[in-house]
Coordinates of C-alpha atoms and ligand atoms in Angstrom, one line a residue:
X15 CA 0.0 0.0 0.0
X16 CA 3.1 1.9 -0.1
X17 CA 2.8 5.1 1.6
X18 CA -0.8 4.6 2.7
X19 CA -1.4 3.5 6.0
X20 CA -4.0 1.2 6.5
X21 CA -4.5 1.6 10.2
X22 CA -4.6 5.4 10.3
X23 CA -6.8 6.3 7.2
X24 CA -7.5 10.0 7.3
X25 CA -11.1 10.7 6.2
X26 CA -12.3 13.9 4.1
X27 CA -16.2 14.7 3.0
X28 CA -16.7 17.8 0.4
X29 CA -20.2 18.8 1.3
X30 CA -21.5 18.5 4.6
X31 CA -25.3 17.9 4.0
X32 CA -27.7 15.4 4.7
X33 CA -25.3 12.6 3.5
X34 CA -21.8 13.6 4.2
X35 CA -22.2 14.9 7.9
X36 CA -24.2 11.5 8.4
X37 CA -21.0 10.0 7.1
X38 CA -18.7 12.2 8.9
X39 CA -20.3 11.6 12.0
X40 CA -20.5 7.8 11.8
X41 CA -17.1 7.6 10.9
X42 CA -15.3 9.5 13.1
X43 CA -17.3 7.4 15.9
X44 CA -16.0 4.2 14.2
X45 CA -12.6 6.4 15.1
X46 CA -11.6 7.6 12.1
X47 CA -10.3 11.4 11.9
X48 CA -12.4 13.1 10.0
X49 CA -12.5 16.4 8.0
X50 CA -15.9 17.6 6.6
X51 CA -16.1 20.6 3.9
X52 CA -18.6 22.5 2.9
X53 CA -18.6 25.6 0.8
X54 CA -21.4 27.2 3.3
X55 CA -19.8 29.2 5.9
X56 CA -22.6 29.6 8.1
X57 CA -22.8 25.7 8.2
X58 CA -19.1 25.2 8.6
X59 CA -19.0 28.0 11.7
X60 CA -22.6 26.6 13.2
X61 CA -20.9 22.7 13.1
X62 CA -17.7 24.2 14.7
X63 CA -19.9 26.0 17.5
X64 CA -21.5 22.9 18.0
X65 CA -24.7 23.5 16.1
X66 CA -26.0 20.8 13.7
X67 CA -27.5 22.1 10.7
X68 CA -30.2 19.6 10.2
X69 CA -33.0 17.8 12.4
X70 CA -31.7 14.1 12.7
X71 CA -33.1 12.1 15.8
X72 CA -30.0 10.7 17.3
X73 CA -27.2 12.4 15.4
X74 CA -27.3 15.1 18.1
X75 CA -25.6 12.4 20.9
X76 CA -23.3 11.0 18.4
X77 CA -22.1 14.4 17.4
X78 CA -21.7 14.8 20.9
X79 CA -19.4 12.1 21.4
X80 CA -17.2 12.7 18.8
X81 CA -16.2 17.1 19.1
X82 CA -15.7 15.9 23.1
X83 CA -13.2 13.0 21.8
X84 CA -11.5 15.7 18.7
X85 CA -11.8 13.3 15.9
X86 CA -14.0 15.5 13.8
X87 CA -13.4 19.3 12.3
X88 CA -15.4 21.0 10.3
X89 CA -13.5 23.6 7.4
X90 CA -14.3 26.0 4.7
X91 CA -10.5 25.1 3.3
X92 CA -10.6 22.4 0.6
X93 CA -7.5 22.5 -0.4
X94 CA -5.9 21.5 3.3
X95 CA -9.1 18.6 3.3
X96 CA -8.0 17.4 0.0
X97 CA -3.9 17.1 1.2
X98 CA -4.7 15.8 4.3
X99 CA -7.1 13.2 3.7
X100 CA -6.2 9.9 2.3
X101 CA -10.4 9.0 1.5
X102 CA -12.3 11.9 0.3
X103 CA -15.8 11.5 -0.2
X104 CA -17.8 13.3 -2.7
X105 CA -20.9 14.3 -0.8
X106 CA -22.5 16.9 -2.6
X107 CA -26.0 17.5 -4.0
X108 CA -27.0 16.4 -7.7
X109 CA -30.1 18.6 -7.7
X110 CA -32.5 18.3 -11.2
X111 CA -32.2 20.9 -13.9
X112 CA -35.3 21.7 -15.8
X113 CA -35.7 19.0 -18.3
X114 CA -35.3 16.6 -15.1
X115 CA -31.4 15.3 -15.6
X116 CA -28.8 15.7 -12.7
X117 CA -27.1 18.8 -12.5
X118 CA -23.3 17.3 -11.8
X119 CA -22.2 21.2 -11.5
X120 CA -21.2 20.8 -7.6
X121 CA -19.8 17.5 -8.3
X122 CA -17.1 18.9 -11.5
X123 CA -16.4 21.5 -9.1
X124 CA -15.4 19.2 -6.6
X125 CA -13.4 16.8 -8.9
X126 CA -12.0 19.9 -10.1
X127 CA -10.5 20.8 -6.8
X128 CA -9.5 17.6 -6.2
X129 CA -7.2 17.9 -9.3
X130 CA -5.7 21.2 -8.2
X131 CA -4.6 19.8 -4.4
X132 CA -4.1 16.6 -4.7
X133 CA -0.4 16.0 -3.8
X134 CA -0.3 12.1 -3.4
X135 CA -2.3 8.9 -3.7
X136 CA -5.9 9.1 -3.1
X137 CA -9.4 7.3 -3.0
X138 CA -11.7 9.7 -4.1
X139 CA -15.5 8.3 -2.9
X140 CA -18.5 9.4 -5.2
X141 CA -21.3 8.7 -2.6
X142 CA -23.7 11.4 -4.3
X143 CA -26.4 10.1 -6.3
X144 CA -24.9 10.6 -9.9
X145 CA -26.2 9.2 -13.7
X146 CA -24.2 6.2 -15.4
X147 CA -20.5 7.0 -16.2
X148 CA -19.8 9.8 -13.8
X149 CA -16.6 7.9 -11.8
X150 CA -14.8 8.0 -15.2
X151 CA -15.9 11.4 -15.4
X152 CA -14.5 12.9 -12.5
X153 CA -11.4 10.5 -13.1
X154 CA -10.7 12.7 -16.3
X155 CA -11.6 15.9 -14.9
X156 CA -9.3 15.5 -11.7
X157 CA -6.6 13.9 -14.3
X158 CA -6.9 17.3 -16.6
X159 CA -5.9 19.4 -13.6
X160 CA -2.9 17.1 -12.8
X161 CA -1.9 17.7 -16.3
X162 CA -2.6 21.0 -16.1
X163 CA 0.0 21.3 -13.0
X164 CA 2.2 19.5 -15.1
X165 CA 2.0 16.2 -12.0
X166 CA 1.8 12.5 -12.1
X167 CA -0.1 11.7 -9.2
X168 CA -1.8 8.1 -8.5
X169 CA -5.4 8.5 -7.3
X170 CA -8.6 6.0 -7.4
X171 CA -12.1 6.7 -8.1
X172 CA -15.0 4.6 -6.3
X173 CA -18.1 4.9 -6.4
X174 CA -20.1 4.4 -3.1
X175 CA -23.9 5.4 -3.3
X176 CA -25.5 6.7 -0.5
X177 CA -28.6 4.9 0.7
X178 CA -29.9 6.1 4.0
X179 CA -33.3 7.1 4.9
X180 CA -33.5 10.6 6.6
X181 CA -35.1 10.1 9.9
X182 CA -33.4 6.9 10.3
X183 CA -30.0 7.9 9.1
X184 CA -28.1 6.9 12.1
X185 CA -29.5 3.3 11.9
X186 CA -28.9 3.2 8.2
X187 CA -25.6 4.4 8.7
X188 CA -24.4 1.6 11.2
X189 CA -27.0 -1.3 9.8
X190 CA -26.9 -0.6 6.0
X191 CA -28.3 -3.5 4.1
X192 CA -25.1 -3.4 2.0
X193 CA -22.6 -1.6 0.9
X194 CA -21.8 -1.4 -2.6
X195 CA -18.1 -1.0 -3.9
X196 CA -18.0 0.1 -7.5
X197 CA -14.3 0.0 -8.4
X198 CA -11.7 -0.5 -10.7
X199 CA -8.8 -1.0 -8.6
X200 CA -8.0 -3.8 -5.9
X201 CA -6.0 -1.0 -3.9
X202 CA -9.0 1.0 -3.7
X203 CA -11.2 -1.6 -2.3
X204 CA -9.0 -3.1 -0.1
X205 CA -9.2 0.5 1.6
X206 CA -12.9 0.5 1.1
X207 CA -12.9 -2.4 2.8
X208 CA -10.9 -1.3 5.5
X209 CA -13.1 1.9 6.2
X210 CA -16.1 -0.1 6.5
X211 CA -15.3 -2.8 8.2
X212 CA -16.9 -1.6 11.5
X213 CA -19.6 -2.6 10.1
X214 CA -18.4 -6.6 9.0
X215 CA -19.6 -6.6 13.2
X216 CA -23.2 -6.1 12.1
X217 CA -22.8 -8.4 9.7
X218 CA -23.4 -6.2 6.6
X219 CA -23.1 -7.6 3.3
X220 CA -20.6 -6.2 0.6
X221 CA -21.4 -5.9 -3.1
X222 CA -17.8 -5.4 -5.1
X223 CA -19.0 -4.1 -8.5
X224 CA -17.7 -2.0 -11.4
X225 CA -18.1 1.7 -11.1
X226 CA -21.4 1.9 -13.7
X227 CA -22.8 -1.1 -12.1
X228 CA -22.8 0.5 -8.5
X229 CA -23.8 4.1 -10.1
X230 CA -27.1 2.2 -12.1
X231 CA -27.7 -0.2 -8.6
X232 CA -28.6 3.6 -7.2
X233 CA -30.7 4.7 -9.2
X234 CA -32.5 1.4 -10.4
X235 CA -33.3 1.2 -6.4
X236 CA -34.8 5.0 -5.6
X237 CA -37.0 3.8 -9.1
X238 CA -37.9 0.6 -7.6
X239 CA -39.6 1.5 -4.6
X240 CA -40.8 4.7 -6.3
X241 CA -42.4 2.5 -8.6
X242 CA -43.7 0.5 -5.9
X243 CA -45.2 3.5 -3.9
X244 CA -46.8 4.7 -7.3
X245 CA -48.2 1.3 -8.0
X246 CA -49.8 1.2 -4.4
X247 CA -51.6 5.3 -4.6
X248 CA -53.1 3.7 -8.2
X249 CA -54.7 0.4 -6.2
X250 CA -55.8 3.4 -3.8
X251 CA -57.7 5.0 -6.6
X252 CA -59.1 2.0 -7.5
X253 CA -60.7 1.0 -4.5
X254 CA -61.6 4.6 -3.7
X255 CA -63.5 3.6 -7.1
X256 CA -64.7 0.3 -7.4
X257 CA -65.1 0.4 -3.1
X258 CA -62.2 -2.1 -1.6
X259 CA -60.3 -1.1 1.1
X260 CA -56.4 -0.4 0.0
X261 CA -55.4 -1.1 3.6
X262 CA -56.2 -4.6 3.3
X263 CA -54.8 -5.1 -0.3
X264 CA -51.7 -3.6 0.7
X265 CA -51.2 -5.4 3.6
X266 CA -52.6 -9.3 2.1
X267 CA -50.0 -8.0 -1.3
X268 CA -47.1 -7.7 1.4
X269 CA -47.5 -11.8 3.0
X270 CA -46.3 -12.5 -0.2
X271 CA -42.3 -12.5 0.3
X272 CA -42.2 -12.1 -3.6
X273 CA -43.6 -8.3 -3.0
X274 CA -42.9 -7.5 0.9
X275 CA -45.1 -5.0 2.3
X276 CA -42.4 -2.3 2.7
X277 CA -43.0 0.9 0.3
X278 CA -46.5 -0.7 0.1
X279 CA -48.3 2.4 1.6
X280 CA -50.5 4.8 -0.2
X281 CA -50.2 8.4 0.7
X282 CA -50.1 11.8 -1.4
X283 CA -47.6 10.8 -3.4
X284 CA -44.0 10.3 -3.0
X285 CA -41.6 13.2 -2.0
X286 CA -38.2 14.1 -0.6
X287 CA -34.5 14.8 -2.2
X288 CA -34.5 12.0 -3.8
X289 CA -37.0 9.9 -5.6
X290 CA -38.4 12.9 -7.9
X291 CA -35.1 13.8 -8.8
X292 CA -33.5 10.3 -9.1
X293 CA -37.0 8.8 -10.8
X294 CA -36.6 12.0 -13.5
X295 CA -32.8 11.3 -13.8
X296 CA -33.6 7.6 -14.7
X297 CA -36.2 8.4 -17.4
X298 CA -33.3 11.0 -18.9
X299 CA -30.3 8.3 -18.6
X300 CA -32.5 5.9 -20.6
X301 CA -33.9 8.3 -22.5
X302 CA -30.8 9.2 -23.9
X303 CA -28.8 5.9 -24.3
X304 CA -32.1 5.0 -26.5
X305 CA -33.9 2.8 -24.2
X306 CA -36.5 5.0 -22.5
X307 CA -38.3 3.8 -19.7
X308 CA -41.8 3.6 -19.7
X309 CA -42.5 2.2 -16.2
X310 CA -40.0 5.0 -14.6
X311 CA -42.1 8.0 -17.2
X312 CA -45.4 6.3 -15.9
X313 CA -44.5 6.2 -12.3
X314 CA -43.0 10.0 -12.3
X315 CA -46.7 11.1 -13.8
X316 CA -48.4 8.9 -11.7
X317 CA -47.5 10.4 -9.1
X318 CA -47.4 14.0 -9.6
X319 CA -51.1 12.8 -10.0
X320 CA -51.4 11.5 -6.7
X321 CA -50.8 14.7 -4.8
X322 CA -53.2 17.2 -7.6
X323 CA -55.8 14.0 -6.5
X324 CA -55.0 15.0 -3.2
X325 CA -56.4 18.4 -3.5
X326 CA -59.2 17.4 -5.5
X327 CA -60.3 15.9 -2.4
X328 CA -60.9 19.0 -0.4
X329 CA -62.5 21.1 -3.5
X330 CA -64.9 18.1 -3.9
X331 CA -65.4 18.6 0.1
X332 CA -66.5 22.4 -0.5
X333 CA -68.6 22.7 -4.2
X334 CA -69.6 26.1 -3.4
X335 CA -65.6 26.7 -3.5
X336 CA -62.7 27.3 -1.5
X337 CA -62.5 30.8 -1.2
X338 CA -61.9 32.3 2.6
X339 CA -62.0 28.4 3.5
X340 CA -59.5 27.7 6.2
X341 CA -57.8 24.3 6.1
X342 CA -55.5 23.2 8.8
X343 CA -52.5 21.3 7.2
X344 CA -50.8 19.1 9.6
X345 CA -47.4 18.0 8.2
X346 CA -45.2 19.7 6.2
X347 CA -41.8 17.7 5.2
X348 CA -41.9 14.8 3.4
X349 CA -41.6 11.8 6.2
X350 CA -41.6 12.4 9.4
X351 CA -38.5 12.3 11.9
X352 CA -37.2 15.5 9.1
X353 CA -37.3 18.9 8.7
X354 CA -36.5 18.3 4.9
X355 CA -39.5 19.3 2.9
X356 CA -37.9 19.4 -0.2
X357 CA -40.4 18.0 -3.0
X358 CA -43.0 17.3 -0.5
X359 CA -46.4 16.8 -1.0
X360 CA -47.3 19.7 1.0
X361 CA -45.3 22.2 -1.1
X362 CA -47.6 21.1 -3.9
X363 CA -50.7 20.8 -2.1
X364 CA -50.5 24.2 0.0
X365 CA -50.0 26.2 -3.0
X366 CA -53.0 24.7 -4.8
X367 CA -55.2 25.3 -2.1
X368 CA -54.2 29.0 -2.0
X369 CA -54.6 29.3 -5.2
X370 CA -58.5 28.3 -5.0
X371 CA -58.7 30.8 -2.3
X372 CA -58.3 29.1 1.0
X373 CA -56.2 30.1 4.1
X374 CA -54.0 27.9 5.5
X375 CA -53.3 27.0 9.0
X376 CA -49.9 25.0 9.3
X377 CA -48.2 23.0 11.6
X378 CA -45.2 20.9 11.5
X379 CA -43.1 19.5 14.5
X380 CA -39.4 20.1 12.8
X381 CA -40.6 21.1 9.0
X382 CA -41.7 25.2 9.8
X383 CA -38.3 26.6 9.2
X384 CA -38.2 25.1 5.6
X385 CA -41.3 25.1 5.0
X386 CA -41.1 29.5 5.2
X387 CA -38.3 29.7 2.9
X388 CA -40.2 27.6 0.1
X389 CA -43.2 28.9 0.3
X390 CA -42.0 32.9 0.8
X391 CA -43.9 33.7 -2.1
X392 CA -47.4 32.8 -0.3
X393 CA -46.4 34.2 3.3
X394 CA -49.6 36.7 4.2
X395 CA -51.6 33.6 3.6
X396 CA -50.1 30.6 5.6
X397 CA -50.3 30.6 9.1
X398 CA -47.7 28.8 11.0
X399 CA -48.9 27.5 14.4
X400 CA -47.4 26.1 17.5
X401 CA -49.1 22.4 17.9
X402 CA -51.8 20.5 16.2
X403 CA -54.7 22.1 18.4
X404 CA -53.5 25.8 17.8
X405 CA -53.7 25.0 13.8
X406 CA -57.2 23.1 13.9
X407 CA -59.0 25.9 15.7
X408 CA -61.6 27.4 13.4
X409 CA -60.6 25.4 10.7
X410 CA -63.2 24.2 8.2
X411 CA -61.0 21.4 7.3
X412 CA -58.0 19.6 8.4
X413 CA -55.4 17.6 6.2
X414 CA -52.8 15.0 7.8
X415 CA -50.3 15.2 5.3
X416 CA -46.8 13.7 6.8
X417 CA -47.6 11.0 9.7
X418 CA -45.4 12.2 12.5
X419 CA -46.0 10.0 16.0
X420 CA -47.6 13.3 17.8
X421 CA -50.8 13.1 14.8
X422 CA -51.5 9.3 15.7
X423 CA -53.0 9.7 18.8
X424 CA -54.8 13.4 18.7
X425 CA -57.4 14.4 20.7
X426 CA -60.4 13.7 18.3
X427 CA -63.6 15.1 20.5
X428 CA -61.2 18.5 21.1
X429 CA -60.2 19.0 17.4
X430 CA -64.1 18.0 16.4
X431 CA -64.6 21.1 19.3
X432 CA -62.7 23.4 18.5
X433 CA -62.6 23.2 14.4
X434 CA -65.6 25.3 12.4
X435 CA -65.7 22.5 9.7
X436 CA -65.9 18.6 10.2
X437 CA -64.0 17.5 7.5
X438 CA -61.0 15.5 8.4
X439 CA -58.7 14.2 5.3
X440 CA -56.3 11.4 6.7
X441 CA -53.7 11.4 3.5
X442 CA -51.6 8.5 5.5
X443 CA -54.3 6.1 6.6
X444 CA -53.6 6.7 10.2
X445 CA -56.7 7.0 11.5
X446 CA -60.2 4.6 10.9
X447 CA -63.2 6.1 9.1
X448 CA -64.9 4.2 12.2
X449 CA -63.0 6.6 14.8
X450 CA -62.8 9.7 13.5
X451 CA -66.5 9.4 12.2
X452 CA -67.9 8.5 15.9
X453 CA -66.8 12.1 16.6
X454 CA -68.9 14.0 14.1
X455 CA -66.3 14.4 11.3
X456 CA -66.5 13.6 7.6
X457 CA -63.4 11.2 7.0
X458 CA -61.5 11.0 3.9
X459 CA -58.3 8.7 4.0
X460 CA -56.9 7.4 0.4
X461 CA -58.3 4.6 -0.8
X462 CA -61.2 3.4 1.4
X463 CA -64.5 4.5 -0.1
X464 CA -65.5 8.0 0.3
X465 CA -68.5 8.3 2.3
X466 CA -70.5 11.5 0.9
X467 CA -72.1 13.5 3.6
X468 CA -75.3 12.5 4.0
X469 CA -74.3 9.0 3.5
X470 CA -73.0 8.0 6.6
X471 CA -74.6 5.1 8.8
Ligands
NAD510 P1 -27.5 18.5 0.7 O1 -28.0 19.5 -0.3 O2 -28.1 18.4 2.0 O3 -25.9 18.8 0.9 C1 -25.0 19.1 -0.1 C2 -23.9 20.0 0.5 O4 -22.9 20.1 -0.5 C3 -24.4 21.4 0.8 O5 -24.1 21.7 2.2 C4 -23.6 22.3 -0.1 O6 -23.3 23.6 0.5 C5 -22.4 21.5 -0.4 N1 -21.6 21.8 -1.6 C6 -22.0 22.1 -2.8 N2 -21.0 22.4 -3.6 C7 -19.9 22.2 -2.9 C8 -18.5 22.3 -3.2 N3 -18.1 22.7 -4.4 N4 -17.6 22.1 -2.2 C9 -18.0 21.8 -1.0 N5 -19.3 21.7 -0.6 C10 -20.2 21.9 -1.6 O7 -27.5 17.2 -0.1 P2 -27.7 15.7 0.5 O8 -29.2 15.5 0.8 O9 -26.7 15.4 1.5 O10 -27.4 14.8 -0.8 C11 -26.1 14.7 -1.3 C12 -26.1 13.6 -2.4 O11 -26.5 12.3 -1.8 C13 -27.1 13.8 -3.5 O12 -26.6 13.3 -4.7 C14 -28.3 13.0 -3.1 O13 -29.1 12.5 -4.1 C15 -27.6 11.8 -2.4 N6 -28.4 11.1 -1.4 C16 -29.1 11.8 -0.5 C17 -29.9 11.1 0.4 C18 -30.7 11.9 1.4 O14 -31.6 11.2 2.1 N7 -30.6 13.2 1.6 C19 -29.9 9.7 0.5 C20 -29.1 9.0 -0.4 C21 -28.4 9.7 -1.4

């Protein structure tokens, strides 16, 4: 391994989201040192102050734990990251541009740095979510600054994607259900191997694979369970239609191991960083290798179906219209155990509302924050509250539309009390018709028979 020391690899991650302060975190409590980079200042300070960015239960201890013990900083300097660190990890976002392909802008820029700094063998770790072909990619981009410096430096590019679950990123951090290892060189898995292997202790299985293969595995598995979510909010419509109960369908589809009953839940339509974006990527890698995907376009218009079906709901509630009609919306990100809202269903559904002239009353446990910046263009007209009480009072409606814990269990007799309106639309099937009914309400959940007012036993 020549100069690289196995026992005291020196970790670097350029950009200290979601992903790489997960990854920063978890590996400097495996006892790695670790370096994490952002170009965001007012991150970089708040992490050095001892102020996460981001709402993550458990990551607050474990961040903790490693400042006290000194084997995490946090920098704005890339250049001493990149010459420090033996293992640099490309966590940075892939956002969509317009016609729905990955913007790779953050990740060039990256690669590009790398090339400039880089002063002796490397791994460099793509562990952002990044189309087909994107490891050579930054293997020629980093090269072309080397060649630029007039240097022959070794280096290694892996790719590594990145498959926790925000909310349960600590879990999937340490309990993974496997690591994938796309590379070319046996030097650069062996170190792979040896910056993982904390977790050979839970037992986590390995998948060595070729750059492309590991870089498709990504995205083929964001499409899967999108697909599998789409498929679920259509059986939803069906029964809503033809009267079964999705619940049940879902749940006698899951006993067989063949499907599982994970992903099997239908809702207002899938959201989050990233199956919109990686579902939209998918249908443009196809699309332009000549093999376009008609399940991944079905599924991506499926479900931006789902959530304008969602607000159909409530303006079937009210046919004399919307207008001065105030609907308490309780959930804003896109899962609960987040503040991320990005692409959630409520940044869709809000905004329709609005625009047929109802006031909103919100209320989300972490989500507010976010929530205010994306939706700054409609400020006079939301209302953020405190709890779920505050936000149902007067309300002519209310709208569960991310299941945190604290919505399972409300107070159903003080909501029916204190709202104007009795209409209460359940968009994660929390709640029975049979219990929210008892108190007075009209219920609406997705996919169980809607019971017109009027019509109820
Ligand atoms: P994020 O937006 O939370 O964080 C990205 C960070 O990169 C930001 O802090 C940004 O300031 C920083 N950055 C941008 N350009 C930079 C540069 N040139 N140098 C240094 N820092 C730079 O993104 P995220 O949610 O952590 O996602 C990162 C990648 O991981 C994406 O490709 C995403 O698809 C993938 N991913 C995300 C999740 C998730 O749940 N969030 C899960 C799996 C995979």
């Amino acid at each position: 391994m020549g100069e690289f020391n196995l026992n005291s690899i020196r970790i670097g991650i350029i950009g200290t989201g979601y992903v790489g302060l997960m990854n920063g975190l978890g590996l400097a409590d495996f006892g790695f040192n670790v370096t994490c980079g952002d170009v965001d200042g007012c991150k970089i300070n708040g992490l050095s102050e001892g102020r996460l960015p981001i709402y993550e239960p458990g990551l607050g201890e474990v961040f903790e734990r490693v400042l006290g013990l000194e084997r995490i900083r946090f920098t704005c300097d890339i250049e001493t990251l990149v010459k420090e660190s033996h293992v640099i990890f490309i966590c940075v976002g892939t956002p969509p541009k317009k016609d729905g392909s990955a913007d790779l802008k953050y990740v060039w820029e990256v690669a590009r740095d790398i090339g400039k700094y880089i002063d002796s063998y490397k791994v460099v770790v793509d562990k952002s979510t990044v189309p087909v072909g994107t490891a050579r990619k930054v293997r020629e981009k980093i090269q072309k600054e080397l060649e630029a410096r007039g240097m022959k430096i070794d280096f290694d590019v892996v790719s590594n994607p990145e498959f926790l679950r925000e909310g349960k990123a600590l879990h999937d951090f340490t309990h993974p259900d496997r690591v994938i290892i796309g590379s070319d060189s046996q030097k650069a898995t062996e170190i792979m191997k040896k910056v993982f292997s904390p977790l050979k202790l839970n037992e986590v299985p390995f998948v060595f694979t070729t750059p492309e293969t590991a870089e498709i595995i990504k995205y083929a598995s964001n499409a899967f369970l999108a697909t599998k979510i789409a498929f679920i909010n259509e059986m939803a419509t069906l029964c809503e239609t033809v009267g079964g109960d999705v619940k049940k369908v879902s749940k006698a589809m899951g006993m067989d191991g063949r499907i599982s009953d994970k992903f099997l839940h239908p809702g207002p339509g899938y959201g989050g960083s990233c199956f919109p974006k990686d579902t939209r990527a998918l249908a443009d890698i196809a699309r332009n290798n000549g093999s376009e995907s008609l399940v991944i376009s079905s599924v991506i218009k499926s479900n931006e179906r789902q959530k304008m079906r969602m607000v159909e709901k409530v303006k079937r509630a009210f046919p004399e219209g919307l207008e001065s009609r105030k609907i308490a919306v309780l959930g804003l990100s896109f899962k609960p155990e987040t503040d991320d809202v990005r692409e959630s269903p409520s940044l869709v559904i809000i905004p329709e509302l609005l625009k047929c002239g109802a006031l909103i009353k919100a209320y989300d446990p972490k989500g507010i924050p976010q929530t205010k910046l994306a939706l700054q263009n409609f400020e006079s007209r939301i209302t953020y509250c405190e709890d779920e009480y505050e936000t149902c009072k007067d309300a002519d409606a209310v709208l569960i539309v991310t299941d945190w814990n604290q919505f399972r269990s409300m107070d159903l007799s003080k909501i029916r009390e204190i709202m104007k309106g009795d209409w209460f639309f359940d968009l994660r099937n929390i709640y029975t018709p049979e219990e929210v009914e008892k108190m007075g309400f009209y219920y609406e959940g997705v996919g169980t028979r809607r019971k017109e007012p009027g019509n109820i036993e």
